[in-house]
Amino acid sequence: MIKKLLIFSSLLITANFCFAQKTNAEKEVNEAVNKLIGLMINPDSLGLDKLLLNNLSYGHSSGKVQTKQEFMHSLLSGESDFLDDIILGDPKTIVQGNTALVRHKLMAQTNDKGVKGSVNLYILLIWSKEKSSWKLIGRQAVKVP
């Protein structure tokens, strides 16, 4: 009986440990998402460089796909300019090993090339854990119907 109790206790501790790790990983990914959003509003080349992988594929709802360098240039030059707040709705984060998928709705006011506008998009972000931090490797946006 004691042996069964010890095995059951060990299983519970292992299950709790695994759950805590996943929760911690999700928290880290969500912090990376928040960093990205902050950098989209207030672009900083060093911050972007640290957060984005060199082989980034950044897809827009228009069908345009940018590399890391092109995406960074569009933010830093003001070609793509997000104003004060970017609102994220319905966030869902899935972590599987060193890969994470984040889906959310993005609503924002823009001032791209001096033209004011607004965006209402569904976003899929793909993150990869590199050493001890999460880095963006992919993003795809589609217009909300």
JSON list of C-alpha atoms in Angstrom, two decimals:
[
{"chain": "A", "resi": 1, "resn": "MET", "atom": "CA", "xyz": [0.00, 0.00, 0.00]},
{"chain": "A", "resi": 2, "resn": "ILE", "atom": "CA", "xyz": [2.81, 2.43, 0.90]},
{"chain": "A", "resi": 3, "resn": "LYS", "atom": "CA", "xyz": [4.56, 1.56, -2.37]},
{"chain": "A", "resi": 4, "resn": "LYS", "atom": "CA", "xyz": [1.40, 2.45, -4.35]},
{"chain": "A", "resi": 5, "resn": "LEU", "atom": "CA", "xyz": [1.04, 5.69, -2.39]},
{"chain": "A", "resi": 6, "resn": "LEU", "atom": "CA", "xyz": [4.66, 6.63, -3.15]},
{"chain": "A", "resi": 7, "resn": "ILE", "atom": "CA", "xyz": [4.23, 5.91, -6.87]},
{"chain": "A", "resi": 8, "resn": "PHE", "atom": "CA", "xyz": [1.00, 7.92, -6.97]},
{"chain": "A", "resi": 9, "resn": "SER", "atom": "CA", "xyz": [2.65, 10.84, -5.14]},
{"chain": "A", "resi": 10, "resn": "SER", "atom": "CA", "xyz": [5.59, 10.76, -7.53]},
{"chain": "A", "resi": 11, "resn": "LEU", "atom": "CA", "xyz": [3.23, 10.88, -10.50]},
{"chain": "A", "resi": 12, "resn": "LEU", "atom": "CA", "xyz": [1.40, 13.87, -9.02]},
{"chain": "A", "resi": 13, "resn": "ILE", "atom": "CA", "xyz": [4.64, 15.74, -8.38]},
{"chain": "A", "resi": 14, "resn": "THR", "atom": "CA", "xyz": [5.84, 15.01, -11.94]},
{"chain": "A", "resi": 15, "resn": "ALA", "atom": "CA", "xyz": [2.53, 16.16, -13.43]},
{"chain": "A", "resi": 16, "resn": "ASN", "atom": "CA", "xyz": [2.62, 19.38, -11.39]},
{"chain": "A", "resi": 17, "resn": "PHE", "atom": "CA", "xyz": [6.23, 20.03, -12.45]},
{"chain": "A", "resi": 18, "resn": "CYS", "atom": "CA", "xyz": [5.36, 19.58, -16.14]},
{"chain": "A", "resi": 19, "resn": "PHE", "atom": "CA", "xyz": [2.33, 21.86, -15.80]},
{"chain": "A", "resi": 20, "resn": "ALA", "atom": "CA", "xyz": [4.42, 24.52, -14.07]},
{"chain": "A", "resi": 21, "resn": "GLN", "atom": "CA", "xyz": [7.03, 24.37, -16.86]},
{"chain": "A", "resi": 22, "resn": "LYS", "atom": "CA", "xyz": [4.37, 24.82, -19.53]},
{"chain": "A", "resi": 23, "resn": "THR", "atom": "CA", "xyz": [2.82, 27.70, -17.64]},
{"chain": "A", "resi": 24, "resn": "ASN", "atom": "CA", "xyz": [6.25, 29.31, -17.28]},
{"chain": "A", "resi": 25, "resn": "ALA", "atom": "CA", "xyz": [7.00, 28.82, -20.99]},
{"chain": "A", "resi": 26, "resn": "GLU", "atom": "CA", "xyz": [3.64, 30.34, -21.95]},
{"chain": "A", "resi": 27, "resn": "LYS", "atom": "CA", "xyz": [4.39, 33.28, -19.67]},
{"chain": "A", "resi": 28, "resn": "GLU", "atom": "CA", "xyz": [7.80, 33.78, -21.34]},
{"chain": "A", "resi": 29, "resn": "VAL", "atom": "CA", "xyz": [6.24, 33.62, -24.82]},
{"chain": "A", "resi": 30, "resn": "ASN", "atom": "CA", "xyz": [3.55, 36.12, -23.84]},
{"chain": "A", "resi": 31, "resn": "GLU", "atom": "CA", "xyz": [6.26, 38.45, -22.50]},
{"chain": "A", "resi": 32, "resn": "ALA", "atom": "CA", "xyz": [8.03, 38.17, -25.87]},
{"chain": "A", "resi": 33, "resn": "VAL", "atom": "CA", "xyz": [4.75, 39.07, -27.62]},
{"chain": "A", "resi": 34, "resn": "ASN", "atom": "CA", "xyz": [4.44, 42.14, -25.39]},
{"chain": "A", "resi": 35, "resn": "LYS", "atom": "CA", "xyz": [8.03, 43.14, -26.23]},
{"chain": "A", "resi": 36, "resn": "LEU", "atom": "CA", "xyz": [7.22, 42.82, -29.94]},
{"chain": "A", "resi": 37, "resn": "ILE", "atom": "CA", "xyz": [4.10, 44.98, -29.58]},
{"chain": "A", "resi": 38, "resn": "GLY", "atom": "CA", "xyz": [6.11, 47.59, -27.66]},
{"chain": "A", "resi": 39, "resn": "LEU", "atom": "CA", "xyz": [8.76, 47.60, -30.39]},
{"chain": "A", "resi": 40, "resn": "MET", "atom": "CA", "xyz": [6.12, 47.98, -33.09]},
{"chain": "A", "resi": 41, "resn": "ILE", "atom": "CA", "xyz": [4.89, 51.16, -31.37]},
{"chain": "A", "resi": 42, "resn": "ASN", "atom": "CA", "xyz": [8.36, 52.45, -30.40]},
{"chain": "A", "resi": 43, "resn": "PRO", "atom": "CA", "xyz": [10.83, 50.76, -32.77]},
{"chain": "A", "resi": 44, "resn": "ASP", "atom": "CA", "xyz": [14.39, 50.24, -31.60]},
{"chain": "A", "resi": 45, "resn": "SER", "atom": "CA", "xyz": [16.87, 48.49, -33.88]},
{"chain": "A", "resi": 46, "resn": "LEU", "atom": "CA", "xyz": [18.74, 46.76, -31.05]},
{"chain": "A", "resi": 47, "resn": "GLY", "atom": "CA", "xyz": [15.54, 45.50, -29.43]},
{"chain": "A", "resi": 48, "resn": "LEU", "atom": "CA", "xyz": [14.15, 44.27, -32.74]},
{"chain": "A", "resi": 49, "resn": "ASP", "atom": "CA", "xyz": [17.42, 42.59, -33.66]},
{"chain": "A", "resi": 50, "resn": "LYS", "atom": "CA", "xyz": [17.42, 40.66, -30.36]},
{"chain": "A", "resi": 51, "resn": "LEU", "atom": "CA", "xyz": [13.78, 39.56, -30.70]},
{"chain": "A", "resi": 52, "resn": "LEU", "atom": "CA", "xyz": [13.72, 38.51, -34.37]},
{"chain": "A", "resi": 53, "resn": "LEU", "atom": "CA", "xyz": [15.48, 35.54, -35.93]},
{"chain": "A", "resi": 54, "resn": "ASN", "atom": "CA", "xyz": [17.58, 36.22, -39.02]},
{"chain": "A", "resi": 55, "resn": "ASN", "atom": "CA", "xyz": [15.37, 33.98, -41.17]},
{"chain": "A", "resi": 56, "resn": "LEU", "atom": "CA", "xyz": [12.13, 35.69, -40.11]},
{"chain": "A", "resi": 57, "resn": "SER", "atom": "CA", "xyz": [9.18, 35.40, -42.50]},
{"chain": "A", "resi": 58, "resn": "TYR", "atom": "CA", "xyz": [6.80, 38.28, -41.75]},
{"chain": "A", "resi": 59, "resn": "GLY", "atom": "CA", "xyz": [3.54, 37.99, -43.70]},
{"chain": "A", "resi": 60, "resn": "HIS", "atom": "CA", "xyz": [1.03, 40.82, -44.08]},
{"chain": "A", "resi": 61, "resn": "SER", "atom": "CA", "xyz": [-2.69, 40.54, -44.79]},
{"chain": "A", "resi": 62, "resn": "SER", "atom": "CA", "xyz": [-2.04, 42.07, -48.23]},
{"chain": "A", "resi": 63, "resn": "GLY", "atom": "CA", "xyz": [0.07, 39.05, -49.18]},
{"chain": "A", "resi": 64, "resn": "LYS", "atom": "CA", "xyz": [3.36, 40.93, -48.85]},
{"chain": "A", "resi": 65, "resn": "VAL", "atom": "CA", "xyz": [6.07, 38.90, -47.08]},
{"chain": "A", "resi": 66, "resn": "GLN", "atom": "CA", "xyz": [9.07, 40.60, -45.50]},
{"chain": "A", "resi": 67, "resn": "THR", "atom": "CA", "xyz": [12.45, 39.40, -44.28]},
{"chain": "A", "resi": 68, "resn": "LYS", "atom": "CA", "xyz": [13.83, 40.46, -40.92]},
{"chain": "A", "resi": 69, "resn": "GLN", "atom": "CA", "xyz": [15.72, 43.34, -42.52]},
{"chain": "A", "resi": 70, "resn": "GLU", "atom": "CA", "xyz": [12.69, 44.53, -44.51]},
{"chain": "A", "resi": 71, "resn": "PHE", "atom": "CA", "xyz": [10.40, 44.35, -41.47]},
{"chain": "A", "resi": 72, "resn": "MET", "atom": "CA", "xyz": [12.87, 46.24, -39.30]},
{"chain": "A", "resi": 73, "resn": "HIS", "atom": "CA", "xyz": [13.34, 48.88, -42.01]},
{"chain": "A", "resi": 74, "resn": "SER", "atom": "CA", "xyz": [9.58, 49.41, -42.38]},
{"chain": "A", "resi": 75, "resn": "LEU", "atom": "CA", "xyz": [9.22, 50.06, -38.64]},
{"chain": "A", "resi": 76, "resn": "LEU", "atom": "CA", "xyz": [12.39, 52.13, -38.19]},
{"chain": "A", "resi": 77, "resn": "SER", "atom": "CA", "xyz": [11.73, 54.31, -41.26]},
{"chain": "A", "resi": 78, "resn": "GLY", "atom": "CA", "xyz": [8.09, 55.02, -40.36]},
{"chain": "A", "resi": 79, "resn": "GLU", "atom": "CA", "xyz": [6.89, 53.23, -43.49]},
{"chain": "A", "resi": 80, "resn": "SER", "atom": "CA", "xyz": [4.87, 51.12, -41.06]},
{"chain": "A", "resi": 81, "resn": "ASP", "atom": "CA", "xyz": [3.88, 53.29, -38.09]},
{"chain": "A", "resi": 82, "resn": "PHE", "atom": "CA", "xyz": [1.66, 52.05, -35.27]},
{"chain": "A", "resi": 83, "resn": "LEU", "atom": "CA", "xyz": [0.22, 54.77, -33.09]},
{"chain": "A", "resi": 84, "resn": "ASP", "atom": "CA", "xyz": [-0.15, 54.71, -29.29]},
{"chain": "A", "resi": 85, "resn": "ASP", "atom": "CA", "xyz": [-2.03, 51.47, -28.62]},
{"chain": "A", "resi": 86, "resn": "ILE", "atom": "CA", "xyz": [-2.14, 48.08, -30.22]},
{"chain": "A", "resi": 87, "resn": "ILE", "atom": "CA", "xyz": [-5.01, 46.08, -28.79]},
{"chain": "A", "resi": 88, "resn": "LEU", "atom": "CA", "xyz": [-4.76, 42.30, -28.72]},
{"chain": "A", "resi": 89, "resn": "GLY", "atom": "CA", "xyz": [-7.91, 40.23, -28.37]},
{"chain": "A", "resi": 90, "resn": "ASP", "atom": "CA", "xyz": [-8.59, 36.54, -27.85]},
{"chain": "A", "resi": 91, "resn": "PRO", "atom": "CA", "xyz": [-4.96, 35.49, -27.28]},
{"chain": "A", "resi": 92, "resn": "LYS", "atom": "CA", "xyz": [-4.20, 31.78, -27.45]},
{"chain": "A", "resi": 93, "resn": "THR", "atom": "CA", "xyz": [-0.70, 30.44, -26.78]},
{"chain": "A", "resi": 94, "resn": "ILE", "atom": "CA", "xyz": [0.43, 26.90, -27.48]},
{"chain": "A", "resi": 95, "resn": "VAL", "atom": "CA", "xyz": [3.93, 25.80, -26.47]},
{"chain": "A", "resi": 96, "resn": "GLN", "atom": "CA", "xyz": [5.36, 22.55, -27.84]},
{"chain": "A", "resi": 97, "resn": "GLY", "atom": "CA", "xyz": [8.97, 22.05, -26.85]},
{"chain": "A", "resi": 98, "resn": "ASN", "atom": "CA", "xyz": [11.04, 24.92, -28.23]},
{"chain": "A", "resi": 99, "resn": "THR", "atom": "CA", "xyz": [8.26, 26.15, -30.54]},
{"chain": "A", "resi": 100, "resn": "ALA", "atom": "CA", "xyz": [5.28, 28.31, -29.66]},
{"chain": "A", "resi": 101, "resn": "LEU", "atom": "CA", "xyz": [2.24, 29.44, -31.64]},
{"chain": "A", "resi": 102, "resn": "VAL", "atom": "CA", "xyz": [0.36, 32.55, -30.61]},
{"chain": "A", "resi": 103, "resn": "ARG", "atom": "CA", "xyz": [-2.94, 33.54, -32.19]},
{"chain": "A", "resi": 104, "resn": "HIS", "atom": "CA", "xyz": [-4.69, 36.80, -31.46]},
{"chain": "A", "resi": 105, "resn": "LYS", "atom": "CA", "xyz": [-6.76, 39.56, -32.96]},
{"chain": "A", "resi": 106, "resn": "LEU", "atom": "CA", "xyz": [-4.85, 42.82, -33.50]},
{"chain": "A", "resi": 107, "resn": "MET", "atom": "CA", "xyz": [-6.57, 46.19, -33.63]},
{"chain": "A", "resi": 108, "resn": "ALA", "atom": "CA", "xyz": [-4.56, 49.40, -34.06]},
{"chain": "A", "resi": 109, "resn": "GLN", "atom": "CA", "xyz": [-4.43, 52.88, -35.50]},
{"chain": "A", "resi": 110, "resn": "THR", "atom": "CA", "xyz": [-1.67, 53.43, -38.04]},
{"chain": "A", "resi": 111, "resn": "ASN", "atom": "CA", "xyz": [0.08, 56.30, -39.80]},
{"chain": "A", "resi": 112, "resn": "ASP", "atom": "CA", "xyz": [1.86, 54.48, -42.64]},
{"chain": "A", "resi": 113, "resn": "LYS", "atom": "CA", "xyz": [3.87, 56.88, -44.81]},
{"chain": "A", "resi": 114, "resn": "GLY", "atom": "CA", "xyz": [1.83, 59.74, -43.30]},
{"chain": "A", "resi": 115, "resn": "VAL", "atom": "CA", "xyz": [-1.53, 58.16, -44.18]},
{"chain": "A", "resi": 116, "resn": "LYS", "atom": "CA", "xyz": [-3.74, 57.52, -41.17]},
{"chain": "A", "resi": 117, "resn": "GLY", "atom": "CA", "xyz": [-5.62, 54.26, -41.05]},
{"chain": "A", "resi": 118, "resn": "SER", "atom": "CA", "xyz": [-6.67, 51.37, -38.87]},
{"chain": "A", "resi": 119, "resn": "VAL", "atom": "CA", "xyz": [-6.07, 47.65, -38.91]},
{"chain": "A", "resi": 120, "resn": "ASN", "atom": "CA", "xyz": [-8.26, 44.81, -37.70]},
{"chain": "A", "resi": 121, "resn": "LEU", "atom": "CA", "xyz": [-6.43, 41.53, -38.23]},
{"chain": "A", "resi": 122, "resn": "TYR", "atom": "CA", "xyz": [-6.09, 37.96, -37.10]},
{"chain": "A", "resi": 123, "resn": "ILE", "atom": "CA", "xyz": [-2.43, 37.18, -36.38]},
{"chain": "A", "resi": 124, "resn": "LEU", "atom": "CA", "xyz": [-0.44, 33.97, -36.08]},
{"chain": "A", "resi": 125, "resn": "LEU", "atom": "CA", "xyz": [3.01, 34.36, -34.51]},
{"chain": "A", "resi": 126, "resn": "ILE", "atom": "CA", "xyz": [5.55, 31.53, -34.51]},
{"chain": "A", "resi": 127, "resn": "TRP", "atom": "CA", "xyz": [8.24, 31.67, -31.83]},
{"chain": "A", "resi": 128, "resn": "SER", "atom": "CA", "xyz": [11.37, 29.59, -31.40]},
{"chain": "A", "resi": 129, "resn": "LYS", "atom": "CA", "xyz": [13.30, 29.24, -28.16]},
{"chain": "A", "resi": 130, "resn": "GLU", "atom": "CA", "xyz": [16.94, 30.07, -28.85]},
{"chain": "A", "resi": 131, "resn": "LYS", "atom": "CA", "xyz": [19.24, 29.56, -25.87]},
{"chain": "A", "resi": 132, "resn": "SER", "atom": "CA", "xyz": [17.25, 31.16, -23.05]},
{"chain": "A", "resi": 133, "resn": "SER", "atom": "CA", "xyz": [14.91, 33.49, -24.95]},
{"chain": "A", "resi": 134, "resn": "TRP", "atom": "CA", "xyz": [11.99, 33.32, -27.36]},
{"chain": "A", "resi": 135, "resn": "LYS", "atom": "CA", "xyz": [12.53, 34.78, -30.83]},
{"chain": "A", "resi": 136, "resn": "LEU", "atom": "CA", "xyz": [10.06, 35.43, -33.62]},
{"chain": "A", "resi": 137, "resn": "ILE", "atom": "CA", "xyz": [10.57, 33.25, -36.69]},
{"chain": "A", "resi": 138, "resn": "GLY", "atom": "CA", "xyz": [7.22, 33.71, -38.42]},
{"chain": "A", "resi": 139, "resn": "ARG", "atom": "CA", "xyz": [4.15, 35.91, -38.56]},
{"chain": "A", "resi": 140, "resn": "GLN", "atom": "CA", "xyz": [1.08, 35.80, -40.79]},
{"chain": "A", "resi": 141, "resn": "ALA", "atom": "CA", "xyz": [-1.84, 38.20, -40.77]},
{"chain": "A", "resi": 142, "resn": "VAL", "atom": "CA", "xyz": [-5.27, 37.90, -42.36]},
{"chain": "A", "resi": 143, "resn": "LYS", "atom": "CA", "xyz": [-8.04, 40.47, -42.47]},
{"chain": "A", "resi": 144, "resn": "VAL", "atom": "CA", "xyz": [-10.96, 39.94, -40.12]},
{"chain": "A", "resi": 145, "resn": "PRO", "atom": "CA", "xyz": [-13.95, 39.14, -42.39]}
]
